Coordinates of C-alpha atoms and ligand atoms in Angstrom, one line a residue:
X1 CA -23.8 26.3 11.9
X2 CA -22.8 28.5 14.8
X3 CA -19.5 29.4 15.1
X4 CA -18.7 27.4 17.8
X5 CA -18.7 23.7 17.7
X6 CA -22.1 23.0 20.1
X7 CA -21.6 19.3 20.9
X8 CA -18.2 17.5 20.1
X9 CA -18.9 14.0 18.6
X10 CA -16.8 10.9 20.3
X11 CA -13.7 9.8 18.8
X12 CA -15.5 6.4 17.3
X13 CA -19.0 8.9 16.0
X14 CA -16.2 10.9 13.9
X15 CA -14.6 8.0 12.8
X16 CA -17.8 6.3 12.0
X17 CA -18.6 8.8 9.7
X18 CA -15.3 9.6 8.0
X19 CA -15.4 5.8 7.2
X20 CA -18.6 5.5 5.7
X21 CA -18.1 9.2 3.8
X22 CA -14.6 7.8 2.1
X23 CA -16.4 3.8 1.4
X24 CA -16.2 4.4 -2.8
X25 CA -13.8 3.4 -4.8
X26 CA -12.4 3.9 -8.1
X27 CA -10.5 1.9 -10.4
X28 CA -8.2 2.8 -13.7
X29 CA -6.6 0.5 -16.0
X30 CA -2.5 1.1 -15.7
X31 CA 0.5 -0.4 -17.7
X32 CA 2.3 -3.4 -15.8
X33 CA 5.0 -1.4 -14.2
X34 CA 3.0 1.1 -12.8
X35 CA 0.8 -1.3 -11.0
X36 CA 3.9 -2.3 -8.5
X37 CA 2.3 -1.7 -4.9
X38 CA -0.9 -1.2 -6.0
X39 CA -3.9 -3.4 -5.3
X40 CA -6.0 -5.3 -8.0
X41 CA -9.6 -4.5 -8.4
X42 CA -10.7 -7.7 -10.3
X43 CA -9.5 -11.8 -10.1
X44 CA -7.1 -12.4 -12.7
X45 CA -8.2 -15.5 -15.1
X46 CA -5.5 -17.3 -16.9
X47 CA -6.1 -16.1 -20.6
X48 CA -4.0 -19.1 -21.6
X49 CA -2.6 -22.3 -19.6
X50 CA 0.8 -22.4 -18.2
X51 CA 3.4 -23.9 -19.4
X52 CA 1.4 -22.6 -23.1
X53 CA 3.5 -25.7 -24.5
X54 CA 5.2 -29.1 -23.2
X55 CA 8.9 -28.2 -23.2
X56 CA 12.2 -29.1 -21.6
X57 CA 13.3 -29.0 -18.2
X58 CA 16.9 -29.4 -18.9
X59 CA 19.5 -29.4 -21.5
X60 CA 19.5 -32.9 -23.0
X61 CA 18.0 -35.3 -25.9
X62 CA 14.3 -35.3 -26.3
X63 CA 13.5 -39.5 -26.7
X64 CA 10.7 -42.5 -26.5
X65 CA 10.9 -43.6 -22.8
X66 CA 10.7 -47.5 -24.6
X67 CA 13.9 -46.6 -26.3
X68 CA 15.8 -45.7 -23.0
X69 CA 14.2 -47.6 -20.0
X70 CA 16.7 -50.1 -20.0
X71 CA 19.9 -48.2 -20.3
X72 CA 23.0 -48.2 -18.2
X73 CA 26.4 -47.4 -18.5
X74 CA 27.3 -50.9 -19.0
X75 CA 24.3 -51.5 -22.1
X76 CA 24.1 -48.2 -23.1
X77 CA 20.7 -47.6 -25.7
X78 CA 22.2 -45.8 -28.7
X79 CA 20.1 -43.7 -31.0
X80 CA 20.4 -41.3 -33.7
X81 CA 20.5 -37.9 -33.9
X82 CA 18.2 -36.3 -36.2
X83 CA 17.6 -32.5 -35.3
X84 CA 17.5 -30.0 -32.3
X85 CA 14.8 -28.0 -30.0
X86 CA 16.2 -25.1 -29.2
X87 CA 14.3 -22.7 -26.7
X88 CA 12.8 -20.2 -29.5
X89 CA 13.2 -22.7 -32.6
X90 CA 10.9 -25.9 -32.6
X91 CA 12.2 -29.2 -34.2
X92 CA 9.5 -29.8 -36.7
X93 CA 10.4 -33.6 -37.1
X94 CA 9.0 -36.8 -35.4
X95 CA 10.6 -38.7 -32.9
X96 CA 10.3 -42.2 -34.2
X97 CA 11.7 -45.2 -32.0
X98 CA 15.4 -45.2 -32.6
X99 CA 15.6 -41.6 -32.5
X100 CA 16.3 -38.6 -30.4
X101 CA 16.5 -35.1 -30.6
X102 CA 18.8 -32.8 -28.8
X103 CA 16.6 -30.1 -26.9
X104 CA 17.6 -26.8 -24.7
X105 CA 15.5 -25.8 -21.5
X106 CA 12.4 -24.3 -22.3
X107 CA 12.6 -25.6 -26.1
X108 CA 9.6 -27.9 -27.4
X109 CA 9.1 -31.4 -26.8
X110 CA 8.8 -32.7 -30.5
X111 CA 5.9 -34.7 -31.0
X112 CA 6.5 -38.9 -30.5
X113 CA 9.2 -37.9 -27.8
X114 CA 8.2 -38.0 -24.2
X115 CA 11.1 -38.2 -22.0
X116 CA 14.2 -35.7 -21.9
X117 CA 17.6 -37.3 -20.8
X118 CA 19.9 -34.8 -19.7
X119 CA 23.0 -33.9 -20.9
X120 CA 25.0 -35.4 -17.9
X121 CA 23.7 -38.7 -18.4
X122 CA 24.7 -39.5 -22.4
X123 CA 27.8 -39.6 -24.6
X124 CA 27.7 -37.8 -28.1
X125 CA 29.4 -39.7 -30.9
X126 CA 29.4 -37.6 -34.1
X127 CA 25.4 -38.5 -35.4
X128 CA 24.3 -40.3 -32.5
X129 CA 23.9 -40.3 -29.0
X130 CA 24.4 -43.0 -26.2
X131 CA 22.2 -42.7 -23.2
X132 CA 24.0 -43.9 -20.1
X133 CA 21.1 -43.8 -17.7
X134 CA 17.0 -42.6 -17.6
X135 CA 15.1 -42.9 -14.9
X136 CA 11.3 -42.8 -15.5
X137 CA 9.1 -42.1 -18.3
X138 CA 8.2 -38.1 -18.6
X139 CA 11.4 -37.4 -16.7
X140 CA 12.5 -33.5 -17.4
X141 CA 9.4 -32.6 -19.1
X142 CA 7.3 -29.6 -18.6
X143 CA 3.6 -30.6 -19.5
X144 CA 1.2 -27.4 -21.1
X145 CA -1.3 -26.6 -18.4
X146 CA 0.4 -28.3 -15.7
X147 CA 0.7 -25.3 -13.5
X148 CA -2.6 -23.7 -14.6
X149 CA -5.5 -24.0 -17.4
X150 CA -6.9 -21.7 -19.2
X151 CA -9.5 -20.2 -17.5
X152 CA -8.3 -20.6 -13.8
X153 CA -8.1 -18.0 -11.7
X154 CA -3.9 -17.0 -10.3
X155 CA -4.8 -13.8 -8.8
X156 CA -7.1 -12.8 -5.9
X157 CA -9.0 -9.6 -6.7
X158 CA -7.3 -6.8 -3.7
X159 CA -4.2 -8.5 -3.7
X160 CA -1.2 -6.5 -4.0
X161 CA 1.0 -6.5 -6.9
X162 CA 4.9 -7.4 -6.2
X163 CA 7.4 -8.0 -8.7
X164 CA 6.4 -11.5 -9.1
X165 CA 2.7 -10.7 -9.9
X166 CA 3.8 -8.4 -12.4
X167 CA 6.2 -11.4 -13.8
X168 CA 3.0 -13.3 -14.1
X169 CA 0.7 -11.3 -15.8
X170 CA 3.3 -10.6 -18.0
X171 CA 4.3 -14.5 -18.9
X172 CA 0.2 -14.7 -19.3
X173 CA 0.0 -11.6 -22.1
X174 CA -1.8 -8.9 -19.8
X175 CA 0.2 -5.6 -20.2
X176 CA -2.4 -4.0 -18.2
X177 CA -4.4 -4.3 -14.9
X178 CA -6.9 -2.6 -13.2
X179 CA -6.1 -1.0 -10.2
X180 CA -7.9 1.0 -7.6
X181 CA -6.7 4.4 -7.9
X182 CA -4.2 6.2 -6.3
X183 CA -6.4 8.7 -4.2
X184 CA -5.8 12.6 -5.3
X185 CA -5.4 15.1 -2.9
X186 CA -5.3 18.6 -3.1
X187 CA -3.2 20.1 0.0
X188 CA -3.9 23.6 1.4
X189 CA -2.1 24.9 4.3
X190 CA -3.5 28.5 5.6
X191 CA -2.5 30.8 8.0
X192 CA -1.5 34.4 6.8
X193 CA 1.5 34.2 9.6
X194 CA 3.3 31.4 7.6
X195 CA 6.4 31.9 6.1
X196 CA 8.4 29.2 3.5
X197 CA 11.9 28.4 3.8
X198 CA 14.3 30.0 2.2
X199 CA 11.7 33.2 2.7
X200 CA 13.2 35.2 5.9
X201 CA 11.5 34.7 9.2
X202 CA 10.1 38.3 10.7
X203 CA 9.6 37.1 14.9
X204 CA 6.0 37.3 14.5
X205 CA 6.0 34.7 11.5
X206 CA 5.9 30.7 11.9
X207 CA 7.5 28.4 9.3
X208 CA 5.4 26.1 8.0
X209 CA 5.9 22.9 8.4
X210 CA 3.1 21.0 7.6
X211 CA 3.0 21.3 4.1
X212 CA 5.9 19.3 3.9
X213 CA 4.7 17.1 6.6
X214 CA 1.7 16.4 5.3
X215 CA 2.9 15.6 1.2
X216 CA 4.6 13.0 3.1
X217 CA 2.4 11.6 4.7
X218 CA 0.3 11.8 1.8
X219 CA 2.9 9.9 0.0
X220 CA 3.3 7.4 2.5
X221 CA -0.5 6.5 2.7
X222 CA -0.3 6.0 -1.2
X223 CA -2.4 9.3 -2.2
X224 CA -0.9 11.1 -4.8
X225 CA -0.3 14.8 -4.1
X226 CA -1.8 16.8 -7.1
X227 CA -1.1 20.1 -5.3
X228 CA -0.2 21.9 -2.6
X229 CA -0.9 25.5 -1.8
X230 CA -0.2 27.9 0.6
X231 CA -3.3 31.0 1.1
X232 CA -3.5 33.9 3.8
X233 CA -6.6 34.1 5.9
X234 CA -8.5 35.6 3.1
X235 CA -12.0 34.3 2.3
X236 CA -12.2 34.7 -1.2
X237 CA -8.5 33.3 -1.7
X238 CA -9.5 30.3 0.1
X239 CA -12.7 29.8 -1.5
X240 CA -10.9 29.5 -5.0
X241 CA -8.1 27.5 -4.0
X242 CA -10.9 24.9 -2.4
X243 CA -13.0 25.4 -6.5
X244 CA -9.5 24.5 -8.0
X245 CA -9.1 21.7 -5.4
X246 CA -12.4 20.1 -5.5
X247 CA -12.0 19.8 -9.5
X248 CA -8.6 17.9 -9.1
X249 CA -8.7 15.6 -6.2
X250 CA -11.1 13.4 -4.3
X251 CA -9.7 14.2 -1.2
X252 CA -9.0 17.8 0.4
X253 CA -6.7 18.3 3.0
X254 CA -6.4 22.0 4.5
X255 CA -4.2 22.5 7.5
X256 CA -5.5 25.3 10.0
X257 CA -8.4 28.1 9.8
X258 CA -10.8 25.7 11.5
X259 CA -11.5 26.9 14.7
X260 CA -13.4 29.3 16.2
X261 CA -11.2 32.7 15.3
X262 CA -12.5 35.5 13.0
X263 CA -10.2 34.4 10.8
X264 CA -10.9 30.7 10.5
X265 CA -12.0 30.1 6.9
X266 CA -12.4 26.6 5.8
X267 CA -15.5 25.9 7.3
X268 CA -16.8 29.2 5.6
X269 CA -15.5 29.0 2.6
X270 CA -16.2 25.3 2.3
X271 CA -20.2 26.2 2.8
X272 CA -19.9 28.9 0.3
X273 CA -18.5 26.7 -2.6
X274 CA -21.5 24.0 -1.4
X275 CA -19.9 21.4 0.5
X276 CA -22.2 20.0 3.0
X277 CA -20.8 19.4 6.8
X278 CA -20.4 16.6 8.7
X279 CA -18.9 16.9 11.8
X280 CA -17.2 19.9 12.8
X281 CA -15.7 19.3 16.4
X282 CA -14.5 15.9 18.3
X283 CA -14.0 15.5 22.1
X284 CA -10.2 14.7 21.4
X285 CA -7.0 16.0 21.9
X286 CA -5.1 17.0 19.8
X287 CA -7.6 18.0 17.3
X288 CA -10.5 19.5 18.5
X289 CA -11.7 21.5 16.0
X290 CA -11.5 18.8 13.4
X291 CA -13.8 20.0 10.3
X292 CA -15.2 16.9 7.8
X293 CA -17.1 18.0 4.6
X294 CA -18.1 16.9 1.6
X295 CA -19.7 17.7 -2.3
X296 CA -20.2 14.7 -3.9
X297 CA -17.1 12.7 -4.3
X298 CA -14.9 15.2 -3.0
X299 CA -14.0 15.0 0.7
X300 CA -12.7 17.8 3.1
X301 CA -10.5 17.2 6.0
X302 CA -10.0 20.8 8.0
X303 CA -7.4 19.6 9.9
X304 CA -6.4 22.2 12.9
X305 CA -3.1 23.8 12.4
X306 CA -1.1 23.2 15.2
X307 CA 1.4 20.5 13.3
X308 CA 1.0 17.9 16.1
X309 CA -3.2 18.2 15.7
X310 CA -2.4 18.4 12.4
X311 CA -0.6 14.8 11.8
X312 CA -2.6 12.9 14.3
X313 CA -5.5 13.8 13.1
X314 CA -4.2 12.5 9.5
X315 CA -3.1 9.3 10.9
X316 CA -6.2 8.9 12.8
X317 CA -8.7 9.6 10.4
X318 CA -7.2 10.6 6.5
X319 CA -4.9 8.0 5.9
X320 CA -7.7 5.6 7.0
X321 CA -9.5 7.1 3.8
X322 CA -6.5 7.1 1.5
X323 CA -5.7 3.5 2.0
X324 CA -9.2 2.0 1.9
X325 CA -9.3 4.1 -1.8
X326 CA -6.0 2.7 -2.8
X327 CA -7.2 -0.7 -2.2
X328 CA -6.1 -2.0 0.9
X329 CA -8.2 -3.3 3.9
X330 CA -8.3 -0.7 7.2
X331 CA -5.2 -2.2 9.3
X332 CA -3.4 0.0 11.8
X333 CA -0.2 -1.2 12.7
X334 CA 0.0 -1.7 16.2
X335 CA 2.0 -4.0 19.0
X336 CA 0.5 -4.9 22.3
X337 CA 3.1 -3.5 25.4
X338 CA 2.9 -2.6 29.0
X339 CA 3.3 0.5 30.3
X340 CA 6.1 1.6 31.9
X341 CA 4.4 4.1 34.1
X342 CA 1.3 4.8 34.9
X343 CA -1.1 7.8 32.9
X344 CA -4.3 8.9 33.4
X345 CA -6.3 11.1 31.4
X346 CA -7.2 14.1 33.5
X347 CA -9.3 16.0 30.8
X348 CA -13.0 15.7 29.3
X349 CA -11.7 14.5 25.8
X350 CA -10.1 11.6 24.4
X351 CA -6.4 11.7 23.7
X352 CA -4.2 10.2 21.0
X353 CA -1.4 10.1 23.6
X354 CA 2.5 10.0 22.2
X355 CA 4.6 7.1 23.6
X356 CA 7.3 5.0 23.2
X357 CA 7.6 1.5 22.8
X358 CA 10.8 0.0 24.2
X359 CA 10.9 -3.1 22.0
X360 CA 14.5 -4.6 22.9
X361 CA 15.2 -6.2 25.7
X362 CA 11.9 -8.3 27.4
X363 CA 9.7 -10.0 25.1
X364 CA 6.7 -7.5 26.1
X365 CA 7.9 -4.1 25.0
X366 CA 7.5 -1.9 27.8
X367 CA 5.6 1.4 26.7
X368 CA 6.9 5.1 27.9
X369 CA 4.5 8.0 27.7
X370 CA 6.3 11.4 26.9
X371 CA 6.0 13.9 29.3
X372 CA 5.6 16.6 26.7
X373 CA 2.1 16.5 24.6
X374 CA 1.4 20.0 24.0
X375 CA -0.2 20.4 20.0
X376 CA 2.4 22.8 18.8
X377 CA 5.4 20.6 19.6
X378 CA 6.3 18.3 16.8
X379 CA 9.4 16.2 19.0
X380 CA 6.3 14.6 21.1
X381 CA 6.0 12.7 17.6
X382 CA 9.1 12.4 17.0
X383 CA 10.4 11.4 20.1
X384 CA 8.0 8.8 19.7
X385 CA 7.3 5.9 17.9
X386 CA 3.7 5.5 18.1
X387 CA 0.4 6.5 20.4
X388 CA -2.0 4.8 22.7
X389 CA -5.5 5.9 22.5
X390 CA -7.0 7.2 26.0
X391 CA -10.8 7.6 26.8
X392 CA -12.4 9.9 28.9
X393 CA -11.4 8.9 32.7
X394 CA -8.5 6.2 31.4
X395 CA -6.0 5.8 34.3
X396 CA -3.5 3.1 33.4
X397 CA -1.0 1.8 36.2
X398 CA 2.6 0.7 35.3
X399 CA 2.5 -2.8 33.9
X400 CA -1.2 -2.6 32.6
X401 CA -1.3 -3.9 28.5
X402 CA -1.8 -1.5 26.4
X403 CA -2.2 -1.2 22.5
X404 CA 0.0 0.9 20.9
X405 CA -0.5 2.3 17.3
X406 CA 2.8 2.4 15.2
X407 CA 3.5 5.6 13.2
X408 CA 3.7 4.1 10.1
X409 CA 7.3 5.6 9.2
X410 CA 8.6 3.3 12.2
X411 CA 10.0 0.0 12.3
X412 CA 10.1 -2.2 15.1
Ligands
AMP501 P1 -5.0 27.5 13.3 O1 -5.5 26.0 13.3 O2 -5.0 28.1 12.0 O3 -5.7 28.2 14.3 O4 -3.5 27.4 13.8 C1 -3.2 26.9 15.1 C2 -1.7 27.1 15.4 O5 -1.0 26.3 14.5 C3 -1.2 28.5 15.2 O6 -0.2 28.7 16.2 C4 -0.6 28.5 13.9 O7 0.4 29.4 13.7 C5 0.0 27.1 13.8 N1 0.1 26.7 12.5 C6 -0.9 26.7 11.6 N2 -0.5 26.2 10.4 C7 0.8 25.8 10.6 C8 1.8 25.3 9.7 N3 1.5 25.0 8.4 N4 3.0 25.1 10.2 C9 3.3 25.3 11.5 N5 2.4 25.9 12.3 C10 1.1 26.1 11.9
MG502 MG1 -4.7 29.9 11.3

């Protein structure tokens, strides 16, 4: 490949590809607990039915409805009291006609009883009971299978496991669930004029700040960050941070040493260690110089330096990737506003142009471009709460819709 990008692929060519590049999936089995968040990979089937036995709704006597369809307070049917149901501790004995059982919530119906009266509705004398009132056969009882059978399906393959799932599968037996995985990826921030805090700052030197930035958004996207590393612009140091990466992670992130410089080294180093390119350069800004690789499973995102290319260009086409492997369908968050001003896009490139959405007030949020858009200043994303996507030649005039995409940290 020359050393200069030849012909920049659109917005929606890159995006094709990256899409169809990150399609696989994996799955791992993982304990209940661990699944919270994460999205199933299979339909659950009810290894048993639910309730697994006929038990009590309510604290009361387990009876024969013919015993106690006629009571009232005024003829009350009395009957004797031969054992207990406790939640935990069956009554082994029969119910015969005449006879009742005390029973706790959740505690086994014994067999010939079919009706609970509860507590409120009987008087206890010392070995028998009075019951004051019932008012249809099967009242308070908790029928096996009534919710599900064995066999039926409760969970949807790619749903998302909350507390409650968790509850379920755990009430059914399953202590663990297959899960798509939580992607891996290996971040690698170059530049050999990058400096760590609390390192001191020489004038010449930059702080980084995208390694930071970018474990977090990482994080956010549901990846799990299995390292991070900082290299100069040295070839060979690169090319064995990207051999250690490409054994850990499915997905590579490097920040800067994409471009066109003598001392731009992904793209190098990536073809040394075998990765094949895909697109290297996309008529957008920020992010020109956008590098997309891969070798086999593992895919590389060179994602330009400048911390503003840097996290649009993860937002636009990384965390795309990390959710779809994590399980969940491609959604971008987005609101539909007019625009406060008018914009136009004066350049030959697409732009992922910072705004912000005014959502209070008018039931149409009104949407504010920021005057300041330059790559290397990070408060044009955090001034803002999300960005509209212009084409080549957009000109939007003040009050036109538009389609804003949320930053996923922000709430509206
Ligand atoms: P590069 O993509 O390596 O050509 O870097 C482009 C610009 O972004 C240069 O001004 C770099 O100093 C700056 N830059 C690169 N990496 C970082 C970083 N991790 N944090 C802050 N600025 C960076
Ligand atoms: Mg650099």
């Amino acid at each position: 490949m020359a050393n200069q990008p030849k012909k920049l692929l659109s917005v929606a060519e890159a995006e094709a590809i990256v899409r169809k590049s990150g399609a696989g999936r994996k799955i791992e089995a993982v304990p209940l607990l661990e699944a919270l968040g994460r999205v199933i990979a299979e339909d659950v089937v009810a290894p048993e039915p639910s309730p697994r036995f006929t038990n009590s709704a309510m604290d009361g006597f387990a009876v024969r409805w013919e015993d106690v369809q006629y009571a009232e307070a005024a003829r009350p049917a009395v009957l004797t009291i031969i054992g207990e149901s406790q939640a935990g501790a069956p009554f082994d004995g029969i119910i015969e006609t005449g006879k009742a059982a005390r029973i706790n919530t959740g505690g086994m119906l014994p067999e010939g009883a079919d009706t609970v009266v509860p507590i409120e509705d009987v008087e206890i004398q010392s070995n028998s009971v009075r019951i004051l009132a019932a008012k249809k056969r099967e009242q308070n009882v908790r029928f096996g299978g009534e919710e599900f059978e064995k066999g039926e399906s409760v969970l949807k393959k790619a749903s998302v496991m909350g507390p409650a799932h968790l509850g379920l599968l755990s009430s059914l037996g399953i202590s663990s669930i297959n899960v798509y995985i939580r992607p891996r990826v290996a971040l690698v921030v170059t530049g050999a004029e990058l400096i760590s805090f609390p390192d001191p700052v020489k004038p010449w030197q930059i702080r980084d700040s995208n390694r930071v930035m970018l474990s977090a958004l990482v994080m956010q996207a549901g990846g799990f960050v299995v390292f991070s590393e900082r290299v100069g612009d040295d070839l060979e140091e690169t090319c064995k941070v990207l051999q250690s990466a490409v054994e850990k992670a499915e997905i590579i992130v490097f920040s800067g040493g994409v471009s066109v410089g003598p001392h731009d080294l992904v793209k190098p180093a990536a073809q040394k260690l075998g990765f094949k390119t895909l697109f290297w350069g996309v008529s957008q800004r920020p992010g020109r110089p956008l590098f997309f690789a891969r070798r086999e499973d593992a895919l590389l995102f060179g994602l330009p330096g400048n911390p503003v290319s840097a996290i649009m260009c993860f937002l636009y086409y990384v965390q795309p990737t990390i959710r779809h492997q994590f399980g969940l369908a491609e959604t971008r968050r987005s609101v539909t506003g007019k625009m406060a001003e008018s914009v136009r896009n004066p350049i030959r490139r697409s732009q992922f142009f910072r705004v912000f959405v005014d959502g209070a007030g008018g039931d149409v949020p009104l949407v504010y471009p920021l005057a300041r858009q330059a790559s290397h200043m990070l408060t044009s994303v955090t001034d803002a709460n999300g960005f509209i996507f212009l084409d080549i030649d957009a000109r939007l005039s003040e009050g036109d819709e538009v389609e804003v995409n949320l930053f996923p940290w922000v709430e509206l």
